[in-house]
């Protein structure tokens, strides 16, 4: 089986959703797809971000910690192959029954080859249609400044093929996930991703974070919503699944803005969504303004209410990769409630049951949902 032979995992999801959930949780879908429990092995291949290297900024996105979302136990000084081996061994110590792993290029921007490879455009050709993001740069995106026709591109400072190859160096790896930004997916990179998508079950995570460009600018993202839309369509045109990253509670975003992200992801036919509340990492640039009282944080009740309404508006075909912020408790400045992920997820399940909600119920009837999700 190659990556492109796999059916969409949501085809394994029956209504009501697997695992006793009222939403399409990623874990049960992958378990059904691969015939057993899978675990992600976080990897840091030595990338940076355009918001850190001076191309678009030096501080990083203001909510991001200085380690670019890398878990503390990952050792970036080791080759990817060794990180993978250590990560699998570590995972087996905690859970010996897991025999299938996902190579997860999580840290920083794991497709970023340098400023000359940034995709700077993404304006919709029809400004009234936010899902028509034809890139003025053309379907091929930017050309490589040094050798635009070279068949072995990318030729940047990072050899993407070699890096991702190491992610597949253990036969127990059944899938690969790559975290990146909408402006770091030029055509040469998409070509490499497509190759790996034909060899393994691949998905790419791209940050949307907010549907307001003013918010994106305020938190130093350095890209626009239009660039996100364009990137998601380039990925889909290349046959690559994408999972969108959305943050609720960014300063300036209203409740309606946050919920409208579901409508956009539905229209773009996202494969997955990773959503979480804004939390303050002690090592992020937001820590100081938070301590000065300048950054409001959602209460548990506010976020819970948003999360269930978001799920109700989200297509049941979109897999839920994450529902609450995750950081090491020693690094969490606020909110304290998000340290207890299990309690939050239980409360979310209870709330959806009490209110009679399930994913997508605000946009389709239970009958439609059953029809679309049954095997
Ligand atoms: S959020 Fe992503 S793009 Fe922004 S600084 Fe962190 S790792 Fe880099």
Short mmCIF file of C-alpha atoms and ligand atoms in Angstrom, two decimals:
data_model
loop_
_atom_site.label_atom_id
_atom_site.label_comp_id
_atom_site.label_asym_id
_atom_site.label_seq_id
_atom_site.Cartn_x
_atom_site.Cartn_y
_atom_site.Cartn_z
CA UNK A 1 0.00 0.00 0.00
CA UNK A 2 1.30 3.46 -0.77
CA UNK A 3 0.28 6.68 0.93
CA UNK A 4 -2.15 7.59 -1.84
CA UNK A 5 -3.83 4.18 -1.67
CA UNK A 6 -5.16 4.78 1.82
CA UNK A 7 -8.83 5.68 2.09
CA UNK A 8 -9.74 8.81 3.98
CA UNK A 9 -9.76 7.79 7.64
CA UNK A 10 -13.16 9.37 8.13
CA UNK A 11 -14.56 6.56 6.00
CA UNK A 12 -13.89 4.37 9.03
CA UNK A 13 -15.93 6.59 11.30
CA UNK A 14 -19.46 5.56 12.02
CA UNK A 15 -22.01 7.90 13.49
CA UNK A 16 -22.06 8.36 16.45
CA UNK A 17 -18.35 8.90 16.15
CA UNK A 18 -15.78 6.30 17.11
CA UNK A 19 -14.46 5.92 20.62
CA UNK A 20 -17.75 7.08 22.14
CA UNK A 21 -17.02 10.62 20.94
CA UNK A 22 -19.38 13.10 19.40
CA UNK A 23 -16.65 14.34 17.13
CA UNK A 24 -14.30 12.74 14.63
CA UNK A 25 -11.26 12.19 16.83
CA UNK A 26 -8.03 11.43 14.99
CA UNK A 27 -6.88 8.63 17.30
CA UNK A 28 -9.72 6.16 16.67
CA UNK A 29 -9.62 6.93 12.94
CA UNK A 30 -5.92 6.12 12.72
CA UNK A 31 -6.42 3.03 14.88
CA UNK A 32 -9.04 1.77 12.44
CA UNK A 33 -6.86 2.63 9.47
CA UNK A 34 -3.65 1.02 10.71
CA UNK A 35 -5.17 -1.77 12.78
CA UNK A 36 -3.70 -0.63 16.06
CA UNK A 37 -2.70 2.27 18.21
CA UNK A 38 -0.28 4.79 16.73
CA UNK A 39 1.96 7.33 18.47
CA UNK A 40 3.58 10.43 17.08
CA UNK A 41 7.33 10.72 17.51
CA UNK A 42 8.28 14.42 17.60
CA UNK A 43 11.36 15.33 15.57
CA UNK A 44 13.48 18.46 15.19
CA UNK A 45 15.46 18.40 11.94
CA UNK A 46 17.12 21.76 12.54
CA UNK A 47 14.76 24.07 10.68
CA UNK A 48 14.04 27.61 11.77
CA UNK A 49 11.12 29.93 10.92
CA UNK A 50 10.91 33.04 8.74
CA UNK A 51 9.58 34.81 11.83
CA UNK A 52 12.84 34.00 13.62
CA UNK A 53 15.61 34.28 11.04
CA UNK A 54 14.95 37.93 10.23
CA UNK A 55 13.01 37.32 7.00
CA UNK A 56 9.70 38.24 8.60
CA UNK A 57 10.77 38.88 12.17
CA UNK A 58 13.13 37.75 14.89
CA UNK A 59 10.90 36.98 17.88
CA UNK A 60 8.87 34.17 16.34
CA UNK A 61 5.08 34.23 16.52
CA UNK A 62 4.38 35.96 19.79
CA UNK A 63 2.58 33.04 21.44
CA UNK A 64 5.26 30.53 20.47
CA UNK A 65 7.92 29.30 22.85
CA UNK A 66 11.58 29.70 22.01
CA UNK A 67 11.89 26.01 21.13
CA UNK A 68 9.39 26.27 18.28
CA UNK A 69 6.88 23.86 19.86
CA UNK A 70 9.52 21.14 20.30
CA UNK A 71 8.97 18.92 23.36
CA UNK A 72 11.84 19.27 25.84
CA UNK A 73 12.99 15.65 25.52
CA UNK A 74 13.71 15.91 21.79
CA UNK A 75 17.43 16.32 21.09
CA UNK A 76 17.88 18.48 17.98
CA UNK A 77 21.64 17.92 17.97
CA UNK A 78 21.06 14.29 16.98
CA UNK A 79 20.38 13.17 13.41
CA UNK A 80 16.70 12.61 12.66
CA UNK A 81 17.29 8.87 12.41
CA UNK A 82 18.58 8.77 16.00
CA UNK A 83 15.86 11.07 17.29
CA UNK A 84 13.36 8.69 15.78
CA UNK A 85 15.00 5.63 17.34
CA UNK A 86 15.16 7.30 20.76
CA UNK A 87 11.59 8.55 20.45
CA UNK A 88 10.27 5.09 19.60
CA UNK A 89 12.23 3.54 22.50
CA UNK A 90 10.88 6.19 24.85
CA UNK A 91 7.35 5.61 23.61
CA UNK A 92 7.65 1.84 24.07
CA UNK A 93 8.83 2.31 27.65
CA UNK A 94 5.60 4.13 28.44
CA UNK A 95 3.33 2.04 26.24
CA UNK A 96 4.83 -1.28 25.08
CA UNK A 97 1.70 -2.20 23.16
CA UNK A 98 2.04 0.54 20.56
CA UNK A 99 3.73 -0.90 17.51
CA UNK A 100 3.01 1.76 14.89
CA UNK A 101 4.55 5.20 14.83
CA UNK A 102 4.18 8.49 13.04
CA UNK A 103 7.32 10.48 12.23
CA UNK A 104 6.26 13.95 13.30
CA UNK A 105 8.40 16.84 12.05
CA UNK A 106 6.96 19.15 14.65
CA UNK A 107 9.56 21.74 15.59
CA UNK A 108 9.72 25.17 13.95
CA UNK A 109 8.82 25.24 10.23
CA UNK A 110 9.71 21.86 8.87
CA UNK A 111 9.63 22.80 5.18
CA UNK A 112 11.45 26.12 5.44
CA UNK A 113 14.43 26.36 3.11
CA UNK A 114 15.29 30.03 3.52
CA UNK A 115 13.91 33.46 2.64
CA UNK A 116 14.32 33.02 -1.10
CA UNK A 117 11.79 30.16 -0.96
CA UNK A 118 9.05 32.12 0.80
CA UNK A 119 5.70 32.21 -1.02
CA UNK A 120 4.74 35.83 -0.59
CA UNK A 121 1.41 35.92 -2.40
CA UNK A 122 -2.03 34.49 -1.89
CA UNK A 123 -4.58 37.06 -2.93
CA UNK A 124 -7.86 35.58 -4.12
CA UNK A 125 -8.55 36.46 -7.76
CA UNK A 126 -12.16 37.03 -6.77
CA UNK A 127 -12.05 39.01 -3.53
CA UNK A 128 -15.70 38.20 -2.82
CA UNK A 129 -14.92 34.49 -2.75
CA UNK A 130 -12.51 33.59 0.04
CA UNK A 131 -12.21 30.05 -1.29
CA UNK A 132 -10.94 31.23 -4.67
CA UNK A 133 -7.35 31.91 -3.78
CA UNK A 134 -5.68 31.47 -7.13
CA UNK A 135 -2.18 32.52 -6.44
CA UNK A 136 -1.05 35.42 -8.63
CA UNK A 137 2.36 33.83 -8.58
CA UNK A 138 0.78 31.08 -10.67
CA UNK A 139 0.10 27.47 -9.84
CA UNK A 140 3.79 26.75 -9.61
CA UNK A 141 4.44 29.36 -6.93
CA UNK A 142 7.83 31.04 -6.83
CA UNK A 143 10.74 29.86 -8.86
CA UNK A 144 14.02 28.88 -7.35
CA UNK A 145 16.32 31.88 -7.71
CA UNK A 146 19.34 29.80 -8.58
CA UNK A 147 18.11 27.03 -10.85
CA UNK A 148 14.41 27.34 -11.68
CA UNK A 149 14.37 24.34 -13.97
CA UNK A 150 16.57 22.00 -11.98
CA UNK A 151 14.73 18.67 -11.63
CA UNK A 152 16.40 17.96 -8.31
CA UNK A 153 15.10 21.05 -6.57
CA UNK A 154 14.92 22.02 -3.77
CA UNK A 155 18.56 22.96 -3.59
CA UNK A 156 18.33 25.06 -0.48
CA UNK A 157 20.51 24.65 2.57
CA UNK A 158 18.37 21.76 3.83
CA UNK A 159 18.10 18.53 1.86
CA UNK A 160 14.42 17.84 2.41
CA UNK A 161 14.46 14.45 0.76
CA UNK A 162 17.29 13.22 2.97
CA UNK A 163 15.65 14.62 6.10
CA UNK A 164 12.24 13.08 5.46
CA UNK A 165 13.89 9.84 4.36
CA UNK A 166 15.35 9.51 7.85
CA UNK A 167 11.84 9.89 9.21
CA UNK A 168 10.95 6.66 7.44
CA UNK A 169 14.10 4.83 8.56
CA UNK A 170 12.25 2.55 10.98
CA UNK A 171 9.87 -0.03 9.49
CA UNK A 172 7.44 0.59 12.33
CA UNK A 173 6.77 4.10 11.00
CA UNK A 174 3.43 3.98 9.17
CA UNK A 175 2.84 7.68 8.59
CA UNK A 176 4.52 11.06 8.51
CA UNK A 177 3.27 14.46 9.66
CA UNK A 178 5.02 17.71 8.83
CA UNK A 179 4.31 21.02 10.55
CA UNK A 180 4.83 24.18 8.53
CA UNK A 181 3.49 27.59 7.55
CA UNK A 182 1.38 28.63 4.55
CA UNK A 183 4.24 30.69 3.10
CA UNK A 184 6.75 27.85 3.21
CA UNK A 185 5.24 25.56 0.61
CA UNK A 186 6.78 26.59 -2.72
CA UNK A 187 6.46 24.27 -5.67
CA UNK A 188 9.80 22.45 -5.20
CA UNK A 189 8.78 21.60 -1.65
CA UNK A 190 5.36 20.40 -2.79
CA UNK A 191 7.11 18.11 -5.26
CA UNK A 192 9.10 16.50 -2.44
CA UNK A 193 6.01 16.22 -0.25
CA UNK A 194 4.09 14.58 -3.09
CA UNK A 195 6.84 12.00 -3.47
CA UNK A 196 6.63 11.11 0.22
CA UNK A 197 2.84 11.18 0.06
CA UNK A 198 3.01 8.39 -2.48
CA UNK A 199 5.25 6.33 -0.19
CA UNK A 200 3.59 6.76 3.18
CA UNK A 201 0.47 8.16 4.80
CA UNK A 202 1.38 11.86 4.88
CA UNK A 203 -0.28 14.94 6.22
CA UNK A 204 0.94 18.51 6.45
CA UNK A 205 -0.04 20.83 9.29
CA UNK A 206 -0.33 24.50 8.40
CA UNK A 207 -1.18 27.36 10.70
CA UNK A 208 -4.24 29.46 10.02
CA UNK A 209 -4.54 30.55 13.68
CA UNK A 210 -7.06 33.33 12.97
CA UNK A 211 -9.30 34.32 10.07
CA UNK A 212 -8.45 38.01 10.61
CA UNK A 213 -5.38 39.44 8.96
CA UNK A 214 -5.21 42.14 11.64
CA UNK A 215 -4.90 39.45 14.31
CA UNK A 216 -2.27 37.56 12.33
CA UNK A 217 -0.26 40.77 12.01
CA UNK A 218 -0.66 41.58 15.71
CA UNK A 219 0.76 38.22 16.80
CA UNK A 220 3.61 38.40 14.32
CA UNK A 221 2.56 35.55 12.05
CA UNK A 222 3.88 37.29 8.95
CA UNK A 223 1.34 35.76 6.57
CA UNK A 224 -2.25 36.41 5.63
CA UNK A 225 -5.45 34.38 5.56
CA UNK A 226 -5.26 34.51 1.76
CA UNK A 227 -1.85 32.84 1.89
CA UNK A 228 -3.31 30.11 4.07
CA UNK A 229 -6.14 29.56 1.60
CA UNK A 230 -3.75 29.47 -1.33
CA UNK A 231 -1.43 27.04 0.48
CA UNK A 232 -4.28 24.71 1.38
CA UNK A 233 -5.37 24.62 -2.24
CA UNK A 234 -1.82 24.02 -3.47
CA UNK A 235 -1.56 21.09 -1.06
CA UNK A 236 -4.85 19.65 -2.21
CA UNK A 237 -3.89 20.07 -5.85
CA UNK A 238 -0.72 18.10 -5.05
CA UNK A 239 -2.75 15.33 -3.42
CA UNK A 240 -1.50 16.10 0.09
CA UNK A 241 -3.77 16.05 3.14
CA UNK A 242 -3.69 19.18 5.27
CA UNK A 243 -4.53 19.81 8.89
CA UNK A 244 -5.21 23.41 9.89
CA UNK A 245 -3.99 24.86 13.19
CA UNK A 246 -6.41 27.32 14.81
CA UNK A 247 -6.03 29.25 18.06
CA UNK A 248 -9.06 30.52 19.97
CA UNK A 249 -8.71 33.61 22.12
CA UNK A 250 -6.08 35.55 20.19
CA UNK A 251 -6.33 39.25 21.11
CA UNK A 252 -8.75 41.05 18.81
CA UNK A 253 -10.69 38.00 17.63
CA UNK A 254 -14.40 37.95 18.43
CA UNK A 255 -16.41 34.83 19.12
CA UNK A 256 -17.91 35.13 15.62
CA UNK A 257 -14.43 35.32 14.08
CA UNK A 258 -13.38 32.15 15.87
CA UNK A 259 -16.47 30.23 14.86
CA UNK A 260 -16.19 31.44 11.27
CA UNK A 261 -12.92 29.51 11.00
CA UNK A 262 -15.07 26.35 10.88
CA UNK A 263 -16.91 27.65 7.82
CA UNK A 264 -13.65 28.40 6.04
CA UNK A 265 -12.18 24.96 6.82
CA UNK A 266 -15.39 23.32 5.61
CA UNK A 267 -15.19 25.20 2.31
CA UNK A 268 -11.53 24.32 1.91
CA UNK A 269 -12.30 20.68 2.73
CA UNK A 270 -9.55 20.41 5.30
CA UNK A 271 -8.53 16.89 6.27
CA UNK A 272 -7.97 17.78 9.91
CA UNK A 273 -7.99 20.60 12.44
CA UNK A 274 -5.83 21.17 15.45
CA UNK A 275 -7.51 23.72 17.67
CA UNK A 276 -6.60 25.05 21.05
CA UNK A 277 -7.08 27.93 23.41
CA UNK A 278 -4.48 30.65 23.62
CA UNK A 279 -2.16 29.81 26.49
CA UNK A 280 0.86 31.71 27.68
CA UNK A 281 4.17 29.90 27.67
CA UNK A 282 6.66 31.42 30.11
CA UNK A 283 9.26 31.53 27.34
CA UNK A 284 7.08 33.17 24.71
CA UNK A 285 7.11 36.89 23.84
CA UNK A 286 3.51 37.12 25.11
CA UNK A 287 4.59 36.32 28.67
CA UNK A 288 5.57 39.89 29.55
CA UNK A 289 2.49 41.62 28.16
CA UNK A 290 0.37 38.96 29.84
CA UNK A 291 2.00 39.68 33.19
CA UNK A 292 1.33 43.38 32.63
CA UNK A 293 -2.36 42.49 32.27
CA UNK A 294 -2.52 43.30 28.58
CA UNK A 295 -3.53 39.87 27.25
CA UNK A 296 -6.97 38.53 28.18
CA UNK A 297 -7.22 34.76 28.42
CA UNK A 298 -10.34 32.66 27.86
CA UNK A 299 -11.79 31.03 30.94
CA UNK A 300 -12.42 27.29 30.84
CA UNK A 301 -16.15 27.90 30.43
CA UNK A 302 -15.65 30.40 27.61
CA UNK A 303 -13.35 28.08 25.69
CA UNK A 304 -15.58 25.06 26.30
CA UNK A 305 -18.56 26.94 24.93
CA UNK A 306 -16.58 28.01 21.87
CA UNK A 307 -15.14 24.57 21.25
CA UNK A 308 -18.50 22.79 21.24
CA UNK A 309 -20.08 25.42 19.00
CA UNK A 310 -17.10 25.23 16.66
CA UNK A 311 -17.42 21.45 16.45
CA UNK A 312 -21.14 21.75 15.75
CA UNK A 313 -20.31 23.96 12.75
CA UNK A 314 -17.43 21.86 11.50
CA UNK A 315 -17.90 19.25 8.80
CA UNK A 316 -17.92 15.75 10.32
CA UNK A 317 -15.45 14.76 7.64
CA UNK A 318 -12.72 16.87 9.25
CA UNK A 319 -10.68 14.93 11.78
CA UNK A 320 -9.98 16.52 15.15
CA UNK A 321 -6.29 16.35 15.95
CA UNK A 322 -6.31 18.44 19.11
CA UNK A 323 -8.88 20.24 21.26
CA UNK A 324 -6.93 21.96 24.00
CA UNK A 325 -3.55 23.63 24.40
CA UNK A 326 -0.65 21.43 25.40
CA UNK A 327 2.55 22.60 27.00
CA UNK A 328 4.74 21.37 29.81
CA UNK A 329 3.18 22.38 33.17
CA UNK A 330 6.49 23.98 34.20
CA UNK A 331 6.25 26.32 31.23
CA UNK A 332 2.56 27.17 31.48
CA UNK A 333 1.93 30.67 32.79
CA UNK A 334 -1.80 30.70 32.07
CA UNK A 335 -4.50 29.54 32.07
CA UNK A 336 -3.99 26.99 34.83
CA UNK A 337 -7.07 25.04 33.72
CA UNK A 338 -5.49 24.00 30.43
CA UNK A 339 -2.90 21.91 32.28
CA UNK A 340 -5.64 19.39 32.99
CA UNK A 341 -6.36 18.18 29.50
CA UNK A 342 -8.28 15.07 30.56
CA UNK A 343 -10.66 17.03 32.72
CA UNK A 344 -11.32 19.46 29.89
CA UNK A 345 -11.95 16.72 27.34
CA UNK A 346 -14.34 14.98 29.73
CA UNK A 347 -16.19 18.24 30.26
CA UNK A 348 -16.40 18.73 26.50
CA UNK A 349 -17.87 15.25 26.03
CA UNK A 350 -20.41 15.93 28.79
CA UNK A 351 -21.36 19.29 27.37
CA UNK A 352 -21.88 17.94 23.86
CA UNK A 353 -24.05 15.13 25.25
CA UNK A 354 -26.11 17.44 27.46
CA UNK A 355 -26.71 19.86 24.60
CA UNK A 356 -27.36 17.07 22.08
CA UNK A 357 -24.51 18.25 19.85
CA UNK A 358 -22.25 16.31 17.53
CA UNK A 359 -19.69 17.47 15.02
CA UNK A 360 -21.40 19.07 12.07
CA UNK A 361 -24.89 19.07 13.58
CA UNK A 362 -25.33 22.78 12.88
CA UNK A 363 -24.71 22.25 9.18
CA UNK A 364 -26.30 18.87 8.50
CA UNK A 365 -28.84 16.45 9.95
CA UNK A 366 -27.83 13.26 11.81
CA UNK A 367 -29.18 11.25 8.85
CA UNK A 368 -26.89 13.04 6.41
CA UNK A 369 -23.98 12.57 8.76
CA UNK A 370 -24.60 8.84 9.04
CA UNK A 371 -24.84 8.49 5.29
CA UNK A 372 -21.59 10.31 4.67
CA UNK A 373 -19.57 8.58 7.34
CA UNK A 374 -20.67 4.98 7.18
CA UNK A 375 -18.27 2.55 5.56
S1 LIG B 1 4.32 29.28 15.64
FE1 LIG B 1 5.36 28.07 14.07
S2 LIG B 1 6.05 29.61 12.58
FE2 LIG B 1 5.57 30.72 14.43
S3 LIG B 1 7.53 30.87 15.53
FE3 LIG B 1 6.45 29.04 16.32
S4 LIG B 1 7.20 27.33 15.12
FE4 LIG B 1 7.75 29.22 14.01
#
